[in-house]
Coordinates of C-alpha atoms in Angstrom, one line a residue:
X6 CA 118.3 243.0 227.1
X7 CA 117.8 242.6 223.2
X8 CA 115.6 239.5 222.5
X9 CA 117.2 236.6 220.5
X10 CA 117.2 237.4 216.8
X11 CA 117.5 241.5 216.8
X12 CA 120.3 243.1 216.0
X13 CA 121.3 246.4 217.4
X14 CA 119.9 249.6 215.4
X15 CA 123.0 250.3 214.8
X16 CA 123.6 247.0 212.4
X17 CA 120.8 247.5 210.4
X18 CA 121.8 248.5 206.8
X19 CA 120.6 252.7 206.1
X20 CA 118.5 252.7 202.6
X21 CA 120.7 255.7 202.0
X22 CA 123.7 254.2 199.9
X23 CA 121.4 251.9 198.2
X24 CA 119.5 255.2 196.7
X25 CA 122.6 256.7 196.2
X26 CA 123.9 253.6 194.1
X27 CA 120.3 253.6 192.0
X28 CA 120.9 257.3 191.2
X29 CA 124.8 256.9 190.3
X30 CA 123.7 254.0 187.7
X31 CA 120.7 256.1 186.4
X32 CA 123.1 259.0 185.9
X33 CA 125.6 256.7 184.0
X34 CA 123.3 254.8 182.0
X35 CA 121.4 258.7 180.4
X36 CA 125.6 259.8 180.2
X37 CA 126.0 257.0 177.7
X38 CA 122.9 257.5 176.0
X39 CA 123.8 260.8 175.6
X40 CA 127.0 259.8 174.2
X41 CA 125.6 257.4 172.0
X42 CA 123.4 259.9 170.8
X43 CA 125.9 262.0 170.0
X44 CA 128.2 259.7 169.0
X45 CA 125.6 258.8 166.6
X46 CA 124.8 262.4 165.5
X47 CA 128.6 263.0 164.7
X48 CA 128.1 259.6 162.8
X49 CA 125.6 261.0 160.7
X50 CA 126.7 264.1 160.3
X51 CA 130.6 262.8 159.0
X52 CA 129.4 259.6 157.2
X53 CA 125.7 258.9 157.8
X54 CA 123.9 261.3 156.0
X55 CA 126.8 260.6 153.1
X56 CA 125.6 256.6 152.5
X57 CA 122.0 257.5 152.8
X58 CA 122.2 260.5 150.0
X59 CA 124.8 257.9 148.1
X60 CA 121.7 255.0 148.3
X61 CA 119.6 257.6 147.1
X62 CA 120.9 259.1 144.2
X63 CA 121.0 257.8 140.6
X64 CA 123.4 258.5 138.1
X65 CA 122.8 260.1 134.9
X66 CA 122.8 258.2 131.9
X67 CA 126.2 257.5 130.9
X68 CA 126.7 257.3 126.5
X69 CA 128.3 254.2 126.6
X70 CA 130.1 253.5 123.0
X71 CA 127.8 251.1 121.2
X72 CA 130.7 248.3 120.5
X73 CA 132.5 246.2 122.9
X74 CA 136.3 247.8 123.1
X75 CA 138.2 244.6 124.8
X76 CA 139.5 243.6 121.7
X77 CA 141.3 246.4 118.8
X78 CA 138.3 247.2 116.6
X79 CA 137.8 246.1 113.1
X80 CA 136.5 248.2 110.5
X81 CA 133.1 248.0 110.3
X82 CA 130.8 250.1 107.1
X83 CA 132.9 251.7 104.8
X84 CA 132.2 254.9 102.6
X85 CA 134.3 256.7 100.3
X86 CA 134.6 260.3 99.7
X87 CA 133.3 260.3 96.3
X88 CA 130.5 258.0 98.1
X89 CA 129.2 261.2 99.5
X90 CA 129.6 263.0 96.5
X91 CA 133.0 264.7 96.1
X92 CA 134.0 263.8 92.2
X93 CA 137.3 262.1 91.9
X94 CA 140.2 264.1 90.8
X95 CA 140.9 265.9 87.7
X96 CA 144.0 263.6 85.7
X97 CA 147.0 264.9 87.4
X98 CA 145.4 266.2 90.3
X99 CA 145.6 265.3 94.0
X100 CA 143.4 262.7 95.1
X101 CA 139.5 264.1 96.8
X102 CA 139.8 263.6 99.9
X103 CA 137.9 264.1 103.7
X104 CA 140.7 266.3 105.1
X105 CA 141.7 269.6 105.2
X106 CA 146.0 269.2 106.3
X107 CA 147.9 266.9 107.9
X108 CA 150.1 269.5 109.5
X109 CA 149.8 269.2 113.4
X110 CA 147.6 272.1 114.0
X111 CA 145.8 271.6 111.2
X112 CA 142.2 272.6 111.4
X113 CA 140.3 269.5 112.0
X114 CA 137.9 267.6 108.7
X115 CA 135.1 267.2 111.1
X116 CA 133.1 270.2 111.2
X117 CA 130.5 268.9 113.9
X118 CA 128.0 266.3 114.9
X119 CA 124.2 266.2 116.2
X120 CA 123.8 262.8 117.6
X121 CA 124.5 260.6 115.1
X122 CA 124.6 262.9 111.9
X123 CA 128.5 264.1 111.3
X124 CA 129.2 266.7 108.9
X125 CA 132.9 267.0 107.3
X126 CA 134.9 269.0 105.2
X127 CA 135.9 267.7 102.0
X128 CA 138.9 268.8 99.4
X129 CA 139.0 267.6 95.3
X130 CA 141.5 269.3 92.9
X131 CA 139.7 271.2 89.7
X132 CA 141.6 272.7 86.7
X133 CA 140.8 276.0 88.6
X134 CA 141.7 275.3 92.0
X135 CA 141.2 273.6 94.9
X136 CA 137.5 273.1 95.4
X137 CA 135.7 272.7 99.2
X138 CA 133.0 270.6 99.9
X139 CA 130.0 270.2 102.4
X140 CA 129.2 266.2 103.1
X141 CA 127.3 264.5 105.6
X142 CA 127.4 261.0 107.1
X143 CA 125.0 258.6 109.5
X144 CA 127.9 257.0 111.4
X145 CA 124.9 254.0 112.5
X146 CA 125.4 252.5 109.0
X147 CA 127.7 254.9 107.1
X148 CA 125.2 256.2 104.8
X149 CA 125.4 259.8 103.6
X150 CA 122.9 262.5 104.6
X151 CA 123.0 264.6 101.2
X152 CA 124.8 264.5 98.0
X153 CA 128.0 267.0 98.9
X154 CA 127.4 270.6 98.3
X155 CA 130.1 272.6 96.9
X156 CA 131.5 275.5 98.4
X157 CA 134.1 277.4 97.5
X158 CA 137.0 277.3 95.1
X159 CA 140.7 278.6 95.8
X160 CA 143.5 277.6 98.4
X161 CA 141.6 279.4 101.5
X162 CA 139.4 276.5 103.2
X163 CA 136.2 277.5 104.5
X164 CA 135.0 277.9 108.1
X165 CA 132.0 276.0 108.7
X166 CA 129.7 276.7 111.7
X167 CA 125.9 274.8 112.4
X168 CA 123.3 277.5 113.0
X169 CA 120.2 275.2 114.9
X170 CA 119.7 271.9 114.1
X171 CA 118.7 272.6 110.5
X172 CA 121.3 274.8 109.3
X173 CA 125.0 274.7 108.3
X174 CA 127.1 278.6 107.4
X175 CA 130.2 278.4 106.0
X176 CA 132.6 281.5 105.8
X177 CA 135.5 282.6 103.4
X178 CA 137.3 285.7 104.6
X179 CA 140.0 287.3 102.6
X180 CA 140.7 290.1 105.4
X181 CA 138.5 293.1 104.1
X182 CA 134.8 291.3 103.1
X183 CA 133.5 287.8 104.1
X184 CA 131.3 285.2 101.7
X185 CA 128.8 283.0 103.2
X186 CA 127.6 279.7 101.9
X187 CA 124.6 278.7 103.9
X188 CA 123.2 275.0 103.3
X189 CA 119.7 273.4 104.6
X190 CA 121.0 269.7 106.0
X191 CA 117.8 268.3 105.7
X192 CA 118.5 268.3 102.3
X193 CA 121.8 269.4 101.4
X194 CA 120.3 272.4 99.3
X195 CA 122.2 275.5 99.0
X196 CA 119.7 278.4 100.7
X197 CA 122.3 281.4 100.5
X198 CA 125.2 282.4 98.9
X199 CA 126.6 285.8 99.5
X200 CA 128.5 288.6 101.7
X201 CA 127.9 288.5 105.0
X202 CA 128.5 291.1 108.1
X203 CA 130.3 288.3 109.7
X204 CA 134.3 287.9 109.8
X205 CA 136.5 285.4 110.8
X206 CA 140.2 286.8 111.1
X207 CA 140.7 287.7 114.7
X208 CA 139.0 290.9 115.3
X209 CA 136.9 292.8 117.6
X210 CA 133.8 293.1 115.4
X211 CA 131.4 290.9 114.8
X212 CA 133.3 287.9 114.7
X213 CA 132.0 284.7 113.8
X214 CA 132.1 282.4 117.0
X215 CA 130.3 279.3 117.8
X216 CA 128.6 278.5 120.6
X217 CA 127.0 275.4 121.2
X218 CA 124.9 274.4 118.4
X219 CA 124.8 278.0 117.0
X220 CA 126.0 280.4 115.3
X221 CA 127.0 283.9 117.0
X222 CA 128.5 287.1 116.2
X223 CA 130.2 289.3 119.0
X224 CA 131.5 292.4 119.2
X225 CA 133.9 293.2 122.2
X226 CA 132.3 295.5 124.4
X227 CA 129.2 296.0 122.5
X228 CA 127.1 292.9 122.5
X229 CA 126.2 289.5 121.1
X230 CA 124.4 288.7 118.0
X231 CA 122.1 286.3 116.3
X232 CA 122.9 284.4 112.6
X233 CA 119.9 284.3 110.3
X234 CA 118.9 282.1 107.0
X235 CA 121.0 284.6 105.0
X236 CA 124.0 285.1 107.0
X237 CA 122.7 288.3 108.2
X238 CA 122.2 289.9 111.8
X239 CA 119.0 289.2 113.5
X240 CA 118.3 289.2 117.6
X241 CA 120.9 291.3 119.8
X242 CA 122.2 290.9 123.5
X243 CA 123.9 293.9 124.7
X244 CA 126.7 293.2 127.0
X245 CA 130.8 292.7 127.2
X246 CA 130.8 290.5 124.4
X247 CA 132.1 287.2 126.5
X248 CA 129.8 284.3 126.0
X249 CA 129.7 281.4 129.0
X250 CA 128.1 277.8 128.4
X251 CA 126.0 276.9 126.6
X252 CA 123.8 273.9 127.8
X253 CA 121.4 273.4 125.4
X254 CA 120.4 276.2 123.9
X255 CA 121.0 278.3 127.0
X256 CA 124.4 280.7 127.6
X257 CA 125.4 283.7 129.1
X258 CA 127.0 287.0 128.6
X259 CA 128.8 288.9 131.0
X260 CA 131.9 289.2 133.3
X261 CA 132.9 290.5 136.4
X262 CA 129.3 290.5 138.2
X263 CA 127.1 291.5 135.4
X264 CA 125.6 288.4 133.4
X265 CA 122.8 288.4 131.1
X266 CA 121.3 284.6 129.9
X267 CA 119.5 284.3 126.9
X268 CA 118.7 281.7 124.5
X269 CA 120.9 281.0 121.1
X270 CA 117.6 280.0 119.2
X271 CA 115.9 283.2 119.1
X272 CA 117.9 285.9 121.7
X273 CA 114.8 285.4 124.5
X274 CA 116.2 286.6 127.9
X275 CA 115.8 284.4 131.1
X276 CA 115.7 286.0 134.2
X277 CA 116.9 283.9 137.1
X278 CA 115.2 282.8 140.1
X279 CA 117.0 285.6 142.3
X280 CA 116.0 288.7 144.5
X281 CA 116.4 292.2 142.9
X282 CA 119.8 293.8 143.7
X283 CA 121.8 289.8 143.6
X284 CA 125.3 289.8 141.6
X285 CA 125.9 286.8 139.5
X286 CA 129.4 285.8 139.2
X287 CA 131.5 282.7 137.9
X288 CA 129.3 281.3 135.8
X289 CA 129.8 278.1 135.3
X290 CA 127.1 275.5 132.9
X291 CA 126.2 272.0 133.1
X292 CA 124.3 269.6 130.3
X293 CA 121.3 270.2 132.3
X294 CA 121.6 273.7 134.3
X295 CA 124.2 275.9 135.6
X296 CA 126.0 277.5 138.9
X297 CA 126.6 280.6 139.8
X298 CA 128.3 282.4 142.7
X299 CA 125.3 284.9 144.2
X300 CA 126.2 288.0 146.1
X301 CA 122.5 289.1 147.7
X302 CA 122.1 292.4 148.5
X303 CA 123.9 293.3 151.5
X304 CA 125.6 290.5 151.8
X305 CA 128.5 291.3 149.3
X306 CA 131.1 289.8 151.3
X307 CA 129.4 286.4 151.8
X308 CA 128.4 284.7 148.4
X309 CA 127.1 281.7 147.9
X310 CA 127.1 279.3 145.2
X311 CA 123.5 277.7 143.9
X312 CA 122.4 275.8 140.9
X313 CA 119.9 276.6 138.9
X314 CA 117.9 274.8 135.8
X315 CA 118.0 276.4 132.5
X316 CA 114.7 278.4 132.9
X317 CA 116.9 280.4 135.4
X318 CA 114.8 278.6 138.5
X319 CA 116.8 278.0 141.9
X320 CA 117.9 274.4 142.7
X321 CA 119.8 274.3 145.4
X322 CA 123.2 276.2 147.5
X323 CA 126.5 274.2 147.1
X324 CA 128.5 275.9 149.4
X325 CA 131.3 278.4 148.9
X326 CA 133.1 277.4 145.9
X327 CA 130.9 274.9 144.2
X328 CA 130.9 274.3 140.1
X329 CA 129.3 271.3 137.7
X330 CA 131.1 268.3 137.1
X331 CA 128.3 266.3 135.0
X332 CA 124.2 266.3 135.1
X333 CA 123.4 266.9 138.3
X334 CA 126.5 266.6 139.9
X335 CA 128.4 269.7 141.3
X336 CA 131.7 270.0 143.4
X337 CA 132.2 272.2 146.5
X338 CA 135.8 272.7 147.9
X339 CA 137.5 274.6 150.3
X340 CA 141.0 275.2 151.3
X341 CA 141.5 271.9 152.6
X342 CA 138.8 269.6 151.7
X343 CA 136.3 268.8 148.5
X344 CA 132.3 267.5 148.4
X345 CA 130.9 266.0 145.8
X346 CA 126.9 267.4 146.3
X347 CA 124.0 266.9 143.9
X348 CA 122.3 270.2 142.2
X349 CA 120.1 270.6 145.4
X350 CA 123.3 270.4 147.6
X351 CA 123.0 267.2 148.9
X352 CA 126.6 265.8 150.1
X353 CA 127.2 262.6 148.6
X354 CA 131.3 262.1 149.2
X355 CA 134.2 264.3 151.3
X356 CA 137.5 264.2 150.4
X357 CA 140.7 265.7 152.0
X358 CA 143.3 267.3 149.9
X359 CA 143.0 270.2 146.7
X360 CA 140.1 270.4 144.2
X361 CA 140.3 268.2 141.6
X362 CA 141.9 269.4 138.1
X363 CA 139.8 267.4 136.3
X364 CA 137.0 265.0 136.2
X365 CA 134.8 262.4 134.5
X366 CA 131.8 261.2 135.1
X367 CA 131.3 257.2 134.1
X368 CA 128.5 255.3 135.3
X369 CA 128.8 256.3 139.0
X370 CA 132.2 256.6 139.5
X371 CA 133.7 259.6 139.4
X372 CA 137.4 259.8 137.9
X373 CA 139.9 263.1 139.6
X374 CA 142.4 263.7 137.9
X375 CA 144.3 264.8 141.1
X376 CA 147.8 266.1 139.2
X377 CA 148.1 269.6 137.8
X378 CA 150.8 268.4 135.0
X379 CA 149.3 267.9 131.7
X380 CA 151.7 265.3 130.9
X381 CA 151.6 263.1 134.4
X382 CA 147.9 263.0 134.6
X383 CA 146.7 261.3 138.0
X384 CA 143.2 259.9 137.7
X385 CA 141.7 259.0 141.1
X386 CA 138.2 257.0 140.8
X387 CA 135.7 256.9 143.7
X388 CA 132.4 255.3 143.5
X389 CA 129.5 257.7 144.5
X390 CA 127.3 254.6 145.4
X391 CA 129.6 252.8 148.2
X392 CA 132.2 255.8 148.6
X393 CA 134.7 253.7 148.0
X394 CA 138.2 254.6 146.5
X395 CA 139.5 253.0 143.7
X396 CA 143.1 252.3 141.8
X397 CA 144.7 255.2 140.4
X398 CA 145.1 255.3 136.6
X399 CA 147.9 257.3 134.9
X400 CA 146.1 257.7 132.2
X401 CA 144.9 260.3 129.9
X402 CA 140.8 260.9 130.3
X403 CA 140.7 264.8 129.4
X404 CA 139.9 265.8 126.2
X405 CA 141.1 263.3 124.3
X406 CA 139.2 260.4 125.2
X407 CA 136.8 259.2 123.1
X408 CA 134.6 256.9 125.7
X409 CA 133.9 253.5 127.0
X410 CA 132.4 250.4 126.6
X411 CA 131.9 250.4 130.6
X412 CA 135.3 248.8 131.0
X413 CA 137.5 250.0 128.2
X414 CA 137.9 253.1 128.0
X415 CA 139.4 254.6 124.7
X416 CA 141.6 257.5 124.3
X417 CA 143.0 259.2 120.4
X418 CA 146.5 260.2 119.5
X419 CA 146.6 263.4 118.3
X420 CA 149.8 264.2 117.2
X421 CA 149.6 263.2 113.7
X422 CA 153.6 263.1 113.2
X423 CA 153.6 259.6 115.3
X424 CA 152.3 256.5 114.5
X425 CA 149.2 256.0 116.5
X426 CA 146.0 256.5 115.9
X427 CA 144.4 255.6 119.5
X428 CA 145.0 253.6 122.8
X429 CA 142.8 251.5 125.2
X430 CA 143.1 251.3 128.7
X431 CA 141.2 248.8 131.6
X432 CA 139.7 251.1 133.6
X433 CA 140.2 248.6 136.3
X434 CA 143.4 248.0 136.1
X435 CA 145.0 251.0 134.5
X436 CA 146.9 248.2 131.9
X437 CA 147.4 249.5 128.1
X438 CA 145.0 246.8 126.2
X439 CA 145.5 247.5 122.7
X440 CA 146.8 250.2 120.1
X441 CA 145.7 251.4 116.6
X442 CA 148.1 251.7 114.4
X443 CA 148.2 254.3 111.3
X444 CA 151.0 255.9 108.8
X445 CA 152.9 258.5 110.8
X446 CA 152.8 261.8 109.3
X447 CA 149.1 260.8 107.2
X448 CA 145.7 262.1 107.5
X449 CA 144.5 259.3 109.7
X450 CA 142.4 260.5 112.0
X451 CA 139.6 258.9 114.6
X452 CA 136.7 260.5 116.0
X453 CA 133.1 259.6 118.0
X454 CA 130.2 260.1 116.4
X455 CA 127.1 259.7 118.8
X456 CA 127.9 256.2 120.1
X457 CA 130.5 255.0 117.4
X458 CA 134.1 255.8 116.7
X459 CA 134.9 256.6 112.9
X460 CA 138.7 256.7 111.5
X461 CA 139.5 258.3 108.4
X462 CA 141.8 256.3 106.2
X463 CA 145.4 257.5 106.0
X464 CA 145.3 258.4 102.5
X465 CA 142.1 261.0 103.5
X466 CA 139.7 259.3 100.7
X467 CA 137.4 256.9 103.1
X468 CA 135.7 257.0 106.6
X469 CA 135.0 253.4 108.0
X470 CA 133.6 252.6 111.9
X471 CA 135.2 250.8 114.3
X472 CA 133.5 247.4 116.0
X473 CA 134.2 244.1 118.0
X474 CA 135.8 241.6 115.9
X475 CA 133.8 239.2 114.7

């Protein structure tokens, strides 16, 4: 007989599904932490890894223009063309002016800049002819750099190239010998005046061709050469004659696999930061450094593109198809999908959809121009520091746009048969905010000169800057 208070064995609860239960919710609880994990992982592999590089990375330095743009610009200095030098016309003559045509492929008055400096070509008419001249402006204040220098007389307008920081060679080529002019800017004095080896009608010798900051002559086929004090030959680069880049001082010779880099100062060779046997192909420079696709030896069927710095040294791998975009800033696409990565490969942003056509760097937002018709341009802003995906512009930022203020951004008018000079557009909100106006059919023109945009009057015979009204 069971004693009051006991239960039968068989009513006593087994331990067994207790421990069972305690294993089942151990087992759950490491499944979702496992999930989590992973979850996490696939977190910070798609989007992650993308904020953290984005928090990270600094832009580069962005030229901003100097002068607030909200409002149409004012002139601002002033100087006339016989300010710089050219003496007025001869009585009955055409007036001197700081143009060359105003036909609509005319070639253009402004020979080049170096920061702030601007060098133009300048026309007055002589009892003998039409004579050319050299000039030079600051475009800070307006003053000029050296009293003009004349060049050459007669209806054929020079072809004016800088060679280093120091020099300026002009060319006249009347299709069976070349003359060069060669002028020291530090002074405007005339160094060299003579024939030259040089030529400038399309041909497959030693023809004159710029090339950043310097002055080249290349030979198809045979090789690339330096410009001297005197016009003349001086270092040599043998090679196919096609020049890439430059950045700086740096370029690059070569096609199809077989690229040579050297520098345009004095023809020094840089060797990359590559295994014998590699391939360079695609070359493709930046302000600060250039990519390359690199086919290793052995491995010809699966390049890779890396970055490199302009002594040649390695940077980083982009992917498969990766080229510059600004300082430090490279894209990599595929068939179906585009990164933006830094020059060590770092991913900053993914996009879906084609490569961009175009782009533009401002501050940290990067502008894709995401159409492939020239005349319905589709400008797609994302910022690299939040990812995020701005309004679309229809606007034009290719090669005709001149800068920004940070919120402005300014584009010129080319076509000098209509009567527009420039346009201004809110970067925010795509809206047209104001218009320059000039004669249709004149020499107006409008340029930027380091941080400030110049316009040449419409009658050619003065160059003024363009500020904030007052």
């Amino acid at each position: 007989m069971l004693e009051m208070g006991m239960r039968p064995y068989s009513d006593v609860p087994s331990p067994q599904p207790r421990s069972r239960r305690r294993t089942w919710i151990v087992l759950a609880t490491a499944l979702a932490v496992v999930v989590a994990l992973a979850a996490g992982g696939i977190w910070w592999n798609a989007s992650g890894s993308e904020m953290w590089a984005r928090a990270r990375w600094q832009p580069p330095p962005t030229a901003y223009l100097s002068s607030p743009m909200g409002q149409a610009p004012v002139p601002g200095w002033r100087t006339s063309v016989t300010d710089l030098g050219v003496p007025p016309a001869a009585p009955g003559g055409d007036a001197a002016r700081i143009a060359v045509s105003n036909e609509k492929y005319a070639r253009d008055a402004l020979i080049d800049t170096l920061d702030n400096r601007a060098y133009f070509l300048a026309r007055s008419s002589e009892p003998s002819g039409t004579s050319w001249w050299l000039t030079g402006l600051d475009a800070i204040d307006g003053h000029t750099l050296f009293p003009a220098v004349q060049l050459n007389i007669g209806e054929r307008a020079p072809e004016c190239f800088l060679n280093g920081p120091d020099a300026m060679v002009c060319l006249v080529d009347d299709g069976s010998a070349a003359t060069a002019w060669v002028v020291d800017l530090r002074g405007g004095e005339m160094t060299y005046t003579g024939p030259t080896p040089l030529r400038l009608f399309p041909a497959r010798t030693l023809k004159a061709e710029r090339a950043g900051d310097y002055l080249t002559a290349v030979t198809e086929k045979e090789g690339v050469y330096g410009v001297g004090p005197k016009a003349e030959l001086t270092w040599f680069i043998p090679g196919s004659g096609a020049v890439w880049g430059p950045a700086k001082d740096i370029a690059a010779q070569g096609t199809g696999g077989n690229y040579v880099f050297f520098s345009l100062a004095d023809g020094h060779v840089i060797t990359p930061d590559v295994p014998d046997g590699a391939v360079f192909d695609e070359v493709r420079f930046n302000v600060d450094g250039f990519s390359a696709r690199v086919l290793y030896d052995g491995e010809r069927f699966n390049p890779t593109v890396e970055s490199f710095d302009l002594n040649g040294k390695k940077i980083g791998t982009l992917g498969r198809k990766g080229y510059p975009v600004a300082a430090g800033l490279y894209i990599d696409g595929s068939v179906s999908e585009w990164k933006v990565v830094t020059a060590e490969g770092t991913r900053l942003l993914s996009v879906e959809g084609h490569d961009p056509y175009d782009t533009l760097l401002i501050g940290s937002t990067l502008y894709v121009n995401e159409s492939n018709n020239a005349q319905m341009p589709h400008w797609q802003p994302y910022d690299l520091k939040s990812g995020d995906k701005g309004k679309s512009c229809e606007i034009h930022l290719d090669e005709r746009y001149l800068g920004t203020d940070g919120t402005i951004a300014v584009r010129k008018v080319t076509n000098p048969q209509v009567d527009l000079i420039a346009k201004a557009f809110n970067l925010k909100t795509c809206e047209m905010v104001w218009s320059l106006p000039k004669e249709a059919n004149s020499f107006g023109r409008i340029w930027r000169i380091g941080d400030t945009l110049v316009q040449v009057s419409d009658d050619g015979t003065e160059l003024n800057s363009l500020v904030a009204p007052s």
